[in-house]
């Protein structure tokens, strides 16, 4: 409210806050002298609903101020010209690229011992002592992990390795309270902290001059991500940025080497643009007419001029207006009628509708979180409701770098105190899928296996590659390597597509479905970034004709929809689409709805639409998002087409190869109890490492 009374000379804000400003009737007058908008780190918004929200807000401001200048900034974009399109709005523009390459030094902390048969996460914190020694060489170090849980674990491990640094080490991730994060950021700025373990919460926009070293734990999964994090050190023109990579399994050494080569070859990932999401559109239309009643024709002209909605059809536009004013099959319920037409203008007259819309503006969707606070009232941050609901009074857990004990859990608030006993507590966990390897890095990895093997990382894994080549062959992006192996668990086909985890998951499910349909055998699938494993009691073989038929591009969509249970996936996705569209209201005055209530409401709405409005465009969008984002249909189609053009290399192996072992280990973990899987894993390792096996 203070901001709206007097606008500053320069305002640093977010897409959500800008949208909120547009809901007030006096914003046009208060922004009448606006000259320029600068969008920093545009690559992080591009291809997301937050990016679309930003684009729509800019279009609105351009409607008011046609001479408004727009700058988009990014240091890590592979498709600069395409990335500019959502910002330039078909207007004259300039692309400015630096003529000086940023100098980045990428090195790897190579383990003293490397297992010949690695699997995911096996090295992990084994490297903590060497990481601790590396910390001593710098003034301030950022240690990046890929997940919040991993950050919590590494924070504890580094504190144990460096007990004399207890006050000089901190943790930073998105689930900590703003105050907690602010204290850490202040310590980075004034140089009082020697080490901060963090996630992507410190990826962007930070300029902490004392930071002179960055350490990356585990694969960065992308070239741009690695270089973005490297740039947090030496964050000044002409200064070399240094990043040290720490593998969590031996195969990640190959990824680090490939990422460095790709960076030197300027192979940076492109961002795919998002097209006309209707949930964002309906939310934005409510935002506009709440701030300024507008005729549908004026709105149509404005929206159709927005780059991401240039493909919007008349039918889709009419549906959006109907959804806003009528609610479709929900027309009997006034709360779903967001706006009405009065004297030819769309407007919002209901004060409660206005209040709830302002409270729930935004496209960031997540499950309901539980506030973690001390009995004295100080907030530490939040964890997911699913994790907190399993904690019992007196239970210890680790969060915000602290060992905490639960006092009580009431109304989405967990009251805690510092744990006095040193019993091992459970580390807070957050849901989410594993990040896939990017296409560019996947191809770089496949190429590096057939290069000179001169880098320190590839020299370190040379013994592994030698075994792989001796027992089978090295995978390549020039041919498709398929291995067939029998174990006590049955028959296995290992197919190395190098397409990233999500695409390999889709490919595996598709091929298992097609083979199972032909043979009648039950086939299970496990996958990683390099390939996937098909497992069955019997019925698998290296029949090239059978495999080529299973890998055909014909009937791809139909078979994928049938084998992936996309109907249930779309039901889950609909909850997030409905949240953005304003059908679900998580934030209410004075309270927040629990996840269970939102799930019930979303399921009810899904059933109503499916039964009475099966062509509802939000249902269609939910299905499309599943295909495009969770299954990466476009990338899957490209991969299948590429496979069709490559020769197959079919090899039957007497034992699991180093490339096959991680897939087999993941399969074991998925289908056996932890204790049984560990026993079987150890037995298999002993068999593979016997001198006679080589």
XYZ file of C-alpha atoms in Angstrom:
694
model
C 0.000 0.000 0.000
C 2.907 2.392 0.728
C 4.292 1.669 -2.731
C 1.004 2.611 -4.371
C 0.912 5.924 -2.514
C 4.235 7.011 -3.968
C 5.973 5.199 -6.768
C 9.793 5.177 -6.654
C 12.132 6.354 -9.397
C 13.128 2.730 -10.005
C 11.039 -0.272 -8.968
C 12.469 -3.803 -8.659
C 9.552 -6.216 -8.751
C 8.279 -9.653 -9.852
C 5.692 -10.787 -12.426
C 3.243 -11.481 -9.602
C 3.623 -8.041 -8.027
C 3.308 -6.342 -11.409
C 0.085 -8.263 -12.064
C -1.182 -7.204 -8.653
C -0.505 -3.545 -9.506
C -2.630 -3.893 -12.633
C -5.685 -4.824 -10.540
C -5.918 -1.283 -9.111
C -7.767 1.469 -10.941
C -5.164 4.174 -10.278
C -2.181 2.219 -11.648
C -2.490 3.642 -15.187
C -2.180 7.180 -13.847
C 0.649 6.306 -11.457
C 2.656 4.644 -14.250
C 2.004 7.380 -16.799
C 5.669 8.470 -16.715
C 7.084 4.949 -17.056
C 9.883 4.943 -19.658
C 11.514 1.526 -19.559
C 11.111 -2.063 -18.342
C 14.151 -4.317 -17.884
C 13.634 -8.056 -17.500
C 16.748 -9.620 -16.010
C 17.550 -13.324 -16.423
C 14.921 -13.574 -19.170
C 15.944 -17.172 -19.897
C 14.512 -18.236 -16.534
C 11.067 -16.870 -17.439
C 11.114 -17.819 -21.104
C 9.060 -20.916 -21.859
C 7.214 -20.789 -18.513
C 3.821 -19.539 -17.419
C 5.544 -16.835 -15.378
C 7.123 -15.692 -18.626
C 3.701 -15.577 -20.304
C 2.356 -13.634 -17.322
C 5.221 -11.147 -17.726
C 4.576 -10.849 -21.460
C 0.857 -10.166 -20.925
C 1.622 -7.485 -18.337
C 4.063 -5.815 -20.739
C 1.431 -5.858 -23.486
C -0.980 -4.117 -21.109
C 1.575 -1.447 -20.256
C 2.370 -0.986 -23.956
C -1.333 -0.422 -24.593
C -1.118 2.488 -22.159
C 2.365 3.638 -23.191
C 3.150 2.813 -26.854
C 6.664 4.299 -26.634
C 7.662 2.102 -23.690
C 11.128 0.558 -24.076
C 11.706 -3.083 -23.175
C 15.069 -4.706 -22.406
C 15.522 -8.439 -21.946
C 18.810 -9.574 -20.412
C 20.395 -13.032 -20.374
C 23.884 -14.504 -20.389
C 22.901 -18.102 -21.143
C 20.587 -18.371 -24.154
C 21.147 -20.506 -27.224
C 18.306 -19.005 -29.309
C 18.660 -15.248 -28.827
C 16.531 -14.126 -31.794
C 13.625 -16.391 -30.887
C 13.883 -15.475 -27.210
C 13.375 -11.804 -28.095
C 10.041 -12.352 -29.863
C 7.778 -12.376 -26.775
C 9.254 -9.019 -25.698
C 9.415 -7.081 -28.977
C 5.766 -7.522 -29.991
C 6.551 -7.420 -33.756
C 8.201 -4.009 -33.342
C 11.602 -2.764 -34.553
C 14.304 -4.052 -32.240
C 18.002 -4.694 -31.801
C 19.837 -7.777 -30.603
C 22.974 -6.929 -28.657
C 25.525 -9.636 -27.908
C 28.804 -9.146 -26.053
C 31.919 -9.436 -28.192
C 33.904 -10.746 -25.226
C 33.539 -14.336 -24.095
C 33.210 -14.845 -20.361
C 36.168 -16.869 -19.111
C 35.044 -19.863 -17.087
C 37.355 -22.436 -15.538
C 35.617 -25.793 -15.047
C 37.552 -28.405 -13.058
C 36.535 -31.617 -11.347
C 37.324 -33.053 -7.932
C 38.158 -36.560 -9.091
C 37.676 -39.285 -6.439
C 40.719 -41.253 -5.296
C 38.886 -44.501 -5.975
C 36.353 -45.043 -8.734
C 34.171 -48.133 -8.790
C 34.024 -49.997 -12.079
C 30.271 -50.427 -11.668
C 28.869 -47.098 -10.467
C 25.285 -46.302 -9.636
C 23.369 -43.137 -8.900
C 24.403 -41.221 -5.812
C 26.899 -43.846 -4.639
C 29.833 -41.474 -4.128
C 27.786 -38.595 -2.737
C 29.100 -37.371 0.598
C 32.173 -39.638 0.411
C 33.889 -36.610 -1.097
C 33.063 -34.304 1.812
C 36.597 -34.274 3.295
C 38.133 -33.294 -0.024
C 35.444 -30.642 -0.505
C 36.240 -29.288 2.974
C 39.918 -28.951 2.037
C 38.926 -27.116 -1.122
C 36.902 -24.626 0.931
C 40.059 -23.546 2.759
C 41.574 -22.270 -0.495
C 38.929 -19.584 -1.029
C 37.582 -16.571 0.805
C 33.931 -17.497 0.258
C 32.457 -20.514 -1.536
C 28.979 -21.296 -2.816
C 28.301 -25.049 -2.777
C 25.423 -25.782 -5.170
C 23.257 -28.885 -4.883
C 20.356 -29.861 -7.129
C 17.749 -30.396 -4.398
C 16.816 -28.851 -1.063
C 17.162 -32.180 0.752
C 20.650 -32.617 -0.676
C 21.535 -29.100 0.521
C 20.398 -29.995 4.048
C 22.509 -33.180 4.003
C 25.635 -31.464 2.694
C 25.274 -28.655 5.219
C 25.364 -31.198 8.059
C 28.286 -33.087 6.499
C 30.418 -29.971 5.955
C 29.735 -28.730 9.493
C 30.951 -32.063 10.843
C 34.031 -31.916 8.612
C 34.770 -28.292 9.620
C 33.568 -27.924 13.248
C 35.736 -24.820 13.725
C 33.752 -23.118 10.954
C 30.374 -23.608 12.663
C 29.567 -19.881 12.595
C 30.974 -19.397 9.107
C 28.782 -21.917 7.258
C 25.162 -21.344 6.243
C 22.412 -22.888 4.135
C 20.152 -21.172 1.591
C 17.188 -22.579 -0.340
C 13.714 -21.535 -1.402
C 11.858 -23.152 1.511
C 13.615 -21.056 4.145
C 11.851 -17.945 5.382
C 12.698 -14.612 3.802
C 14.363 -13.491 7.036
C 16.560 -16.611 7.151
C 17.602 -16.151 3.525
C 18.197 -12.441 4.092
C 20.649 -13.124 6.924
C 22.611 -15.516 4.714
C 22.688 -13.048 1.813
C 23.929 -10.325 4.164
C 26.720 -12.646 5.335
C 27.718 -13.238 1.716
C 27.798 -9.531 0.952
C 29.927 -8.541 3.948
C 32.214 -11.576 3.610
C 31.502 -12.954 7.091
C 30.487 -16.364 5.696
C 33.113 -18.758 4.344
C 30.693 -21.252 2.819
C 27.008 -21.340 1.853
C 25.346 -24.565 0.726
C 22.545 -23.598 -1.630
C 20.217 -24.612 -4.444
C 18.934 -22.693 -7.463
C 17.777 -20.034 -4.965
C 21.191 -18.402 -5.528
C 21.462 -19.203 -9.248
C 20.314 -15.818 -10.434
C 20.901 -12.128 -10.062
C 23.336 -12.262 -7.156
C 26.525 -10.217 -7.079
C 28.371 -11.175 -3.917
C 31.894 -9.907 -4.569
C 33.522 -11.954 -1.750
C 32.476 -15.188 -3.534
C 35.566 -16.419 -5.356
C 34.763 -20.127 -5.707
C 31.762 -22.225 -6.694
C 31.392 -25.965 -6.138
C 28.746 -28.014 -7.955
C 27.619 -31.240 -6.260
C 26.403 -33.761 -8.815
C 25.560 -33.296 -12.458
C 24.303 -29.820 -13.422
C 22.088 -31.544 -16.042
C 22.665 -28.712 -18.499
C 25.414 -26.559 -19.987
C 23.670 -23.253 -19.288
C 22.959 -24.259 -15.697
C 26.616 -25.088 -15.032
C 27.895 -21.841 -16.545
C 25.192 -19.815 -14.789
C 26.341 -21.185 -11.449
C 29.999 -20.729 -12.335
C 29.244 -17.062 -12.944
C 28.358 -16.554 -9.270
C 32.117 -16.456 -8.633
C 34.212 -13.763 -10.239
C 31.014 -11.861 -10.987
C 32.818 -8.961 -12.681
C 33.924 -8.181 -16.256
C 37.317 -9.645 -17.091
C 37.463 -11.857 -13.995
C 37.709 -15.629 -14.472
C 34.807 -17.549 -12.946
C 35.857 -20.822 -11.345
C 33.670 -23.820 -10.640
C 34.707 -27.177 -9.185
C 32.491 -30.164 -9.971
C 32.003 -33.013 -7.495
C 30.552 -36.252 -8.922
C 27.996 -38.298 -7.002
C 28.677 -41.261 -9.283
C 31.529 -42.053 -11.643
C 29.526 -41.566 -14.838
C 28.998 -37.913 -13.909
C 32.701 -37.410 -14.598
C 31.838 -37.887 -18.272
C 29.084 -35.265 -17.996
C 31.444 -32.686 -16.478
C 33.979 -33.212 -19.257
C 31.263 -33.046 -21.924
C 29.773 -29.868 -20.415
C 33.156 -28.140 -20.484
C 33.685 -29.097 -24.137
C 30.174 -27.936 -25.036
C 30.748 -24.578 -23.318
C 33.964 -24.022 -25.264
C 32.072 -24.909 -28.468
C 29.296 -22.423 -27.512
C 26.634 -25.140 -27.427
C 24.133 -23.542 -25.043
C 20.604 -24.887 -24.620
C 17.779 -23.099 -26.415
C 14.530 -22.377 -24.598
C 11.266 -23.648 -26.089
C 8.550 -21.008 -26.205
C 5.204 -21.684 -24.556
C 2.100 -21.068 -26.661
C -1.285 -19.648 -25.559
C -1.905 -21.245 -22.128
C -5.573 -20.491 -21.448
C -5.297 -20.722 -17.661
C -2.849 -17.796 -17.649
C -5.066 -15.905 -20.103
C -8.210 -16.202 -17.989
C -6.332 -15.108 -14.871
C -4.857 -12.117 -16.707
C -8.231 -11.081 -18.136
C -9.623 -10.993 -14.594
C -6.606 -8.903 -13.545
C -7.179 -6.361 -16.331
C -10.927 -5.858 -15.902
C -10.544 -5.704 -12.126
C -8.258 -2.704 -12.543
C -9.997 -1.095 -15.484
C -13.340 -2.157 -17.027
C -12.689 -2.850 -20.715
C -14.762 -3.896 -23.713
C -14.272 -7.444 -25.017
C -13.217 -6.046 -28.414
C -10.460 -3.891 -26.900
C -9.280 -6.846 -24.846
C -9.275 -9.062 -27.918
C -7.130 -6.606 -29.872
C -4.667 -6.382 -26.979
C -4.382 -10.131 -26.376
C -4.114 -11.017 -30.066
C -1.179 -8.589 -30.364
C 0.721 -10.566 -27.700
C 3.278 -12.836 -29.378
C 2.471 -15.947 -27.345
C -1.235 -15.643 -28.233
C -0.913 -14.877 -31.954
C -2.194 -18.384 -32.680
C -5.289 -17.958 -30.500
C -8.468 -18.846 -32.422
C -11.820 -17.071 -32.336
C -13.325 -20.139 -30.660
C -10.677 -20.115 -27.926
C -11.160 -16.391 -27.341
C -14.944 -16.742 -27.115
C -14.484 -19.635 -24.702
C -12.234 -17.503 -22.461
C -14.832 -14.706 -22.304
C -17.591 -17.235 -21.617
C -15.477 -18.867 -18.893
C -14.948 -15.473 -17.283
C -18.582 -14.364 -17.324
C -20.531 -17.604 -17.192
C -18.352 -20.389 -15.803
C -19.570 -22.898 -18.400
C -20.972 -25.999 -16.662
C -20.408 -24.199 -13.333
C -22.791 -21.354 -14.203
C -25.090 -22.273 -11.310
C -22.347 -21.282 -8.852
C -21.776 -17.488 -8.598
C -18.182 -17.848 -7.299
C -17.085 -19.140 -10.712
C -18.444 -16.099 -12.544
C -15.460 -13.792 -12.218
C -16.720 -10.871 -14.306
C -19.840 -9.478 -15.941
C -20.599 -7.211 -18.884
C -22.126 -3.869 -17.879
C -22.757 -1.232 -20.559
C -20.558 -3.148 -22.958
C -17.590 -3.324 -20.567
C -16.202 -6.380 -18.811
C -15.864 -5.590 -15.120
C -15.580 -7.179 -11.676
C -18.126 -5.879 -9.186
C -17.995 -8.519 -6.458
C -15.629 -7.364 -3.691
C -14.918 -10.901 -2.495
C -14.014 -11.993 -6.023
C -11.591 -9.054 -6.195
C -10.063 -9.893 -2.810
C -9.564 -13.593 -3.567
C -8.145 -12.876 -7.010
C -5.548 -10.498 -5.611
C -4.576 -13.011 -2.925
C -4.058 -15.792 -5.485
C -2.435 -14.013 -8.426
C 0.435 -15.920 -9.982
C 1.350 -19.059 -11.892
C 3.621 -20.728 -9.319
C 1.718 -23.782 -8.131
C 2.766 -26.165 -5.387
C 1.229 -28.316 -2.715
C 0.186 -26.659 0.510
C 3.160 -26.018 2.770
C 3.463 -26.135 6.550
C 5.060 -23.239 8.404
C 7.953 -24.246 10.680
C 8.412 -21.885 13.622
C 9.905 -21.798 17.104
C 7.642 -21.564 20.130
C 8.748 -17.944 20.504
C 7.262 -17.151 17.114
C 10.335 -16.945 14.862
C 9.695 -18.541 11.476
C 12.312 -20.786 9.864
C 10.488 -21.502 6.615
C 8.161 -24.202 5.343
C 8.047 -27.879 4.411
C 5.507 -29.773 2.359
C 2.352 -30.848 4.134
C 2.960 -34.486 3.171
C 6.263 -34.549 5.078
C 5.026 -32.626 8.131
C 1.867 -34.701 8.530
C 3.977 -37.839 9.117
C 5.849 -36.305 12.042
C 4.719 -37.177 15.552
C 5.128 -35.031 18.649
C 8.693 -35.397 19.938
C 9.965 -36.560 16.552
C 13.281 -35.071 15.450
C 13.975 -33.852 11.936
C 16.527 -31.698 10.123
C 15.488 -28.441 8.479
C 17.159 -25.063 7.848
C 20.450 -26.644 8.912
C 19.083 -27.355 12.399
C 18.138 -30.485 14.288
C 14.593 -29.771 15.454
C 12.000 -31.479 17.644
C 8.282 -31.198 16.929
C 6.224 -29.768 19.798
C 2.851 -29.634 18.048
C 1.277 -29.535 14.609
C -1.892 -27.466 14.248
C -3.562 -25.721 11.312
C -0.643 -26.004 8.895
C 1.827 -24.718 11.495
C 4.486 -26.924 13.092
C 5.884 -25.520 16.328
C 9.402 -26.765 17.064
C 12.334 -26.353 19.417
C 16.030 -27.175 19.065
C 16.523 -30.891 19.674
C 18.447 -31.623 22.862
C 19.186 -35.267 22.066
C 21.461 -36.246 19.224
C 19.375 -39.066 17.814
C 19.441 -39.219 14.051
C 16.611 -37.135 12.642
C 14.980 -37.438 9.253
C 16.021 -34.818 6.713
C 13.111 -32.780 5.379
C 12.156 -33.925 1.900
C 10.333 -32.197 -0.912
C 8.469 -33.801 -3.782
C 9.433 -33.360 -7.415
C 10.826 -35.322 -10.305
C 14.484 -35.791 -11.112
C 15.839 -33.185 -13.494
C 16.628 -34.693 -16.916
C 19.853 -34.203 -18.823
C 19.397 -31.602 -21.558
C 19.478 -32.689 -25.211
C 22.636 -30.699 -25.834
C 24.489 -32.236 -22.889
C 23.181 -35.729 -23.738
C 24.630 -35.464 -27.247
C 27.871 -34.027 -25.871
C 28.215 -37.010 -23.507
C 27.634 -39.502 -26.332
C 30.224 -37.734 -28.504
C 32.800 -37.564 -25.724
C 32.801 -41.360 -25.348
C 34.334 -41.606 -28.804
C 36.735 -38.688 -28.517
C 40.367 -38.596 -27.514
C 39.706 -39.313 -23.803
C 42.367 -36.734 -22.938
C 40.514 -34.775 -20.247
C 41.290 -35.580 -16.583
C 37.718 -36.792 -16.083
C 37.770 -39.174 -19.039
C 41.203 -40.471 -18.046
C 39.764 -41.232 -14.604
C 36.869 -43.245 -16.048
C 39.029 -44.904 -18.726
C 39.077 -48.240 -16.807
C 35.265 -48.221 -16.747
C 35.082 -47.433 -20.452
C 37.651 -50.148 -21.164
C 35.481 -52.767 -19.436
C 32.396 -51.469 -21.259
C 34.188 -51.710 -24.604
C 35.609 -55.150 -23.812
C 32.332 -56.690 -22.671
C 30.088 -54.863 -25.120
C 30.693 -51.533 -26.904
C 30.721 -47.838 -26.114
C 27.347 -46.182 -26.776
C 27.298 -43.596 -29.553
C 24.911 -41.074 -31.084
C 25.814 -42.569 -34.497
C 24.272 -45.971 -33.737
C 21.833 -47.426 -31.216
C 23.501 -49.816 -28.784
C 21.162 -52.479 -27.364
C 22.429 -55.059 -24.861
C 20.690 -58.290 -23.871
C 21.616 -59.840 -20.505
C 20.222 -62.628 -18.323
C 20.397 -62.438 -14.509
C 18.668 -64.237 -11.636
C 15.849 -61.688 -11.981
C 15.152 -62.626 -15.606
C 15.929 -61.164 -19.016
C 16.961 -57.573 -19.654
C 17.244 -55.299 -22.663
C 19.383 -52.203 -22.124
C 18.780 -49.534 -24.777
C 21.067 -46.480 -24.782
C 19.160 -43.640 -26.459
C 20.950 -40.784 -24.629
C 17.737 -38.758 -24.626
C 17.421 -37.639 -21.003
C 15.408 -39.209 -18.195
C 11.924 -38.017 -19.220
C 12.223 -39.072 -22.861
C 13.807 -42.386 -21.873
C 10.883 -42.968 -19.510
C 8.416 -42.377 -22.341
C 10.420 -44.489 -24.789
C 10.721 -47.317 -22.295
C 7.005 -47.348 -21.526
C 6.140 -47.189 -25.233
C 8.425 -50.059 -26.262
C 7.438 -52.189 -23.257
C 3.772 -51.670 -24.185
C 4.320 -52.631 -27.816
C 6.448 -55.679 -27.013
C 4.047 -56.807 -24.288
C 1.067 -56.414 -26.612
C 2.770 -58.683 -29.133
C 4.128 -61.308 -26.707
C 1.684 -61.228 -23.802
C 4.585 -61.047 -21.326
C 4.675 -58.528 -18.476
C 7.562 -56.069 -18.958
C 8.786 -53.502 -16.438
C 10.859 -50.402 -17.153
C 13.549 -48.375 -15.389
C 15.373 -45.418 -16.880
C 18.133 -42.883 -16.368
C 19.546 -40.086 -18.506
C 21.537 -42.453 -20.732
C 18.972 -45.110 -21.527
C 16.368 -47.505 -20.202
C 16.061 -51.128 -19.162
C 13.245 -53.499 -20.099
C 12.936 -56.425 -17.705
C 10.834 -59.577 -17.976
C 10.826 -63.153 -16.745
C 11.088 -64.309 -20.381
C 10.207 -63.300 -23.911
C 12.831 -60.617 -24.585
C 15.369 -61.022 -27.377
C 17.732 -59.214 -29.742
C 15.459 -59.720 -32.755
C 16.239 -56.612 -34.828
C 12.965 -56.677 -36.782
C 10.923 -56.918 -33.584
C 12.863 -54.072 -31.971
C 12.558 -51.835 -35.034
C 8.800 -52.362 -35.105
C 8.650 -51.466 -31.410
C 10.670 -48.304 -32.099
C 8.559 -47.132 -35.052
C 7.149 -43.595 -35.173
C 3.727 -44.672 -36.485
C 0.813 -44.491 -34.008
C 3.130 -42.859 -31.483
C 0.544 -40.628 -29.832
C -2.166 -43.306 -29.650
C 0.173 -45.891 -28.118
C 1.697 -43.359 -25.729
C -1.714 -42.263 -24.461
C -2.655 -45.888 -23.861
C 0.525 -47.045 -22.132
C 1.299 -44.043 -19.895
C -2.074 -43.735 -18.117
C -2.245 -40.156 -19.333
C -5.856 -39.833 -18.170
C -4.754 -40.077 -14.540
C -1.734 -37.875 -15.211
C -4.041 -35.255 -16.767
C -6.274 -35.426 -13.696
C -3.301 -34.522 -11.497
C -2.140 -31.823 -13.904
C -5.642 -30.319 -13.984
C -5.241 -29.311 -10.341
C -2.424 -26.931 -11.289
C -4.226 -25.622 -14.381
C -7.392 -25.018 -12.347
C -5.369 -23.204 -9.696
C -3.921 -20.730 -12.233
C -7.302 -20.286 -13.940
C -8.909 -19.316 -10.629
C -11.116 -22.378 -10.187
C -9.207 -23.405 -7.054
C -8.509 -20.830 -4.358
C -5.737 -22.021 -1.993
C -5.251 -18.709 -0.177
C -8.253 -17.457 1.794
C -8.452 -14.481 4.181
C -6.655 -15.572 7.352
C -5.991 -19.151 6.255
C -4.720 -21.464 3.540
C -6.585 -24.541 2.363
C -4.914 -27.908 3.059
C -3.700 -29.949 0.097
C -6.332 -32.609 0.716
C -9.179 -30.083 0.367
C -7.703 -28.747 -2.868
C -7.331 -32.279 -4.241
C -10.967 -33.087 -3.470
C -12.140 -29.864 -5.123
C -9.928 -30.433 -8.171
C -11.155 -34.018 -8.600
C -14.765 -32.875 -8.347
C -14.234 -30.163 -10.972
C -12.401 -32.635 -13.210
C -15.326 -35.072 -13.017
C -17.890 -32.324 -13.722
C -16.009 -31.089 -16.774
C -15.313 -34.613 -18.042
C -18.988 -35.562 -17.778
C -20.769 -32.357 -18.794
C -18.147 -30.465 -20.819
C -15.691 -33.040 -22.221
C -14.319 -30.535 -24.752
C -13.481 -28.029 -22.017
C -10.310 -26.242 -23.067
C -8.756 -26.483 -19.602
C -9.062 -30.277 -19.795
C -7.448 -30.158 -23.225
C -4.650 -27.959 -21.880
C -4.003 -30.384 -19.009
C -3.593 -33.248 -21.478
C -1.358 -31.153 -23.715
C 0.880 -30.116 -20.812
C 1.343 -33.761 -19.845
C 2.474 -34.613 -23.362
C 4.633 -31.535 -23.923
C 6.260 -31.123 -20.525
C 6.112 -34.359 -18.531
C 6.591 -36.701 -21.493
C 8.450 -34.211 -23.722
C 6.527 -35.426 -26.771
C 8.418 -33.211 -29.218
C 11.798 -34.438 -28.019
C 10.500 -38.017 -27.940
C 9.354 -37.768 -31.576
C 12.719 -36.318 -32.592
C 14.547 -39.115 -30.753
C 12.461 -41.847 -32.393
C 13.016 -40.319 -35.837
C 16.753 -40.180 -35.142
C 16.756 -43.817 -34.009
C 15.070 -44.844 -37.270
C 18.007 -43.389 -39.208
C 20.703 -45.080 -37.100
C 21.978 -48.646 -37.436
C 21.304 -50.945 -34.480
C 24.201 -52.568 -32.665
C 22.866 -55.651 -30.897
C 25.103 -57.355 -28.329
C 24.321 -60.218 -25.965
C 26.482 -59.909 -22.841
C 27.281 -62.631 -20.308
C 27.137 -60.149 -17.433
C 26.000 -56.621 -16.646
C 28.212 -53.974 -18.221
C 29.226 -50.741 -16.421
C 26.594 -48.807 -18.427
C 23.903 -51.390 -17.665
C 24.650 -51.765 -13.963
C 23.105 -48.430 -12.795
C 19.863 -49.245 -14.640
C 19.769 -52.729 -13.148
C 20.489 -51.318 -9.665
C 17.640 -48.803 -10.009
C 15.313 -51.606 -11.095
C 16.329 -53.642 -8.065
C 15.647 -50.716 -5.728
C 12.233 -50.148 -7.305
C 10.977 -53.711 -6.978
C 12.643 -55.072 -3.814
C 12.630 -53.985 -0.143
C 15.665 -51.834 0.698
C 17.453 -54.534 2.729
C 16.933 -57.212 0.056
C 18.017 -54.832 -2.711
C 21.213 -53.927 -0.828
C 22.082 -57.601 -0.304
C 21.460 -58.481 -3.945
C 23.389 -55.400 -5.079
C 26.429 -56.344 -3.008
C 26.323 -59.922 -4.263
C 26.164 -58.785 -7.895
C 29.044 -56.346 -7.380
C 31.195 -59.116 -5.918
C 30.422 -61.352 -8.895
C 31.216 -58.635 -11.444
C 34.462 -57.624 -9.736
C 35.923 -61.132 -9.481
C 39.181 -61.355 -11.452
C 37.726 -64.125 -13.571
C 34.891 -61.902 -14.712
C 37.128 -59.522 -16.609
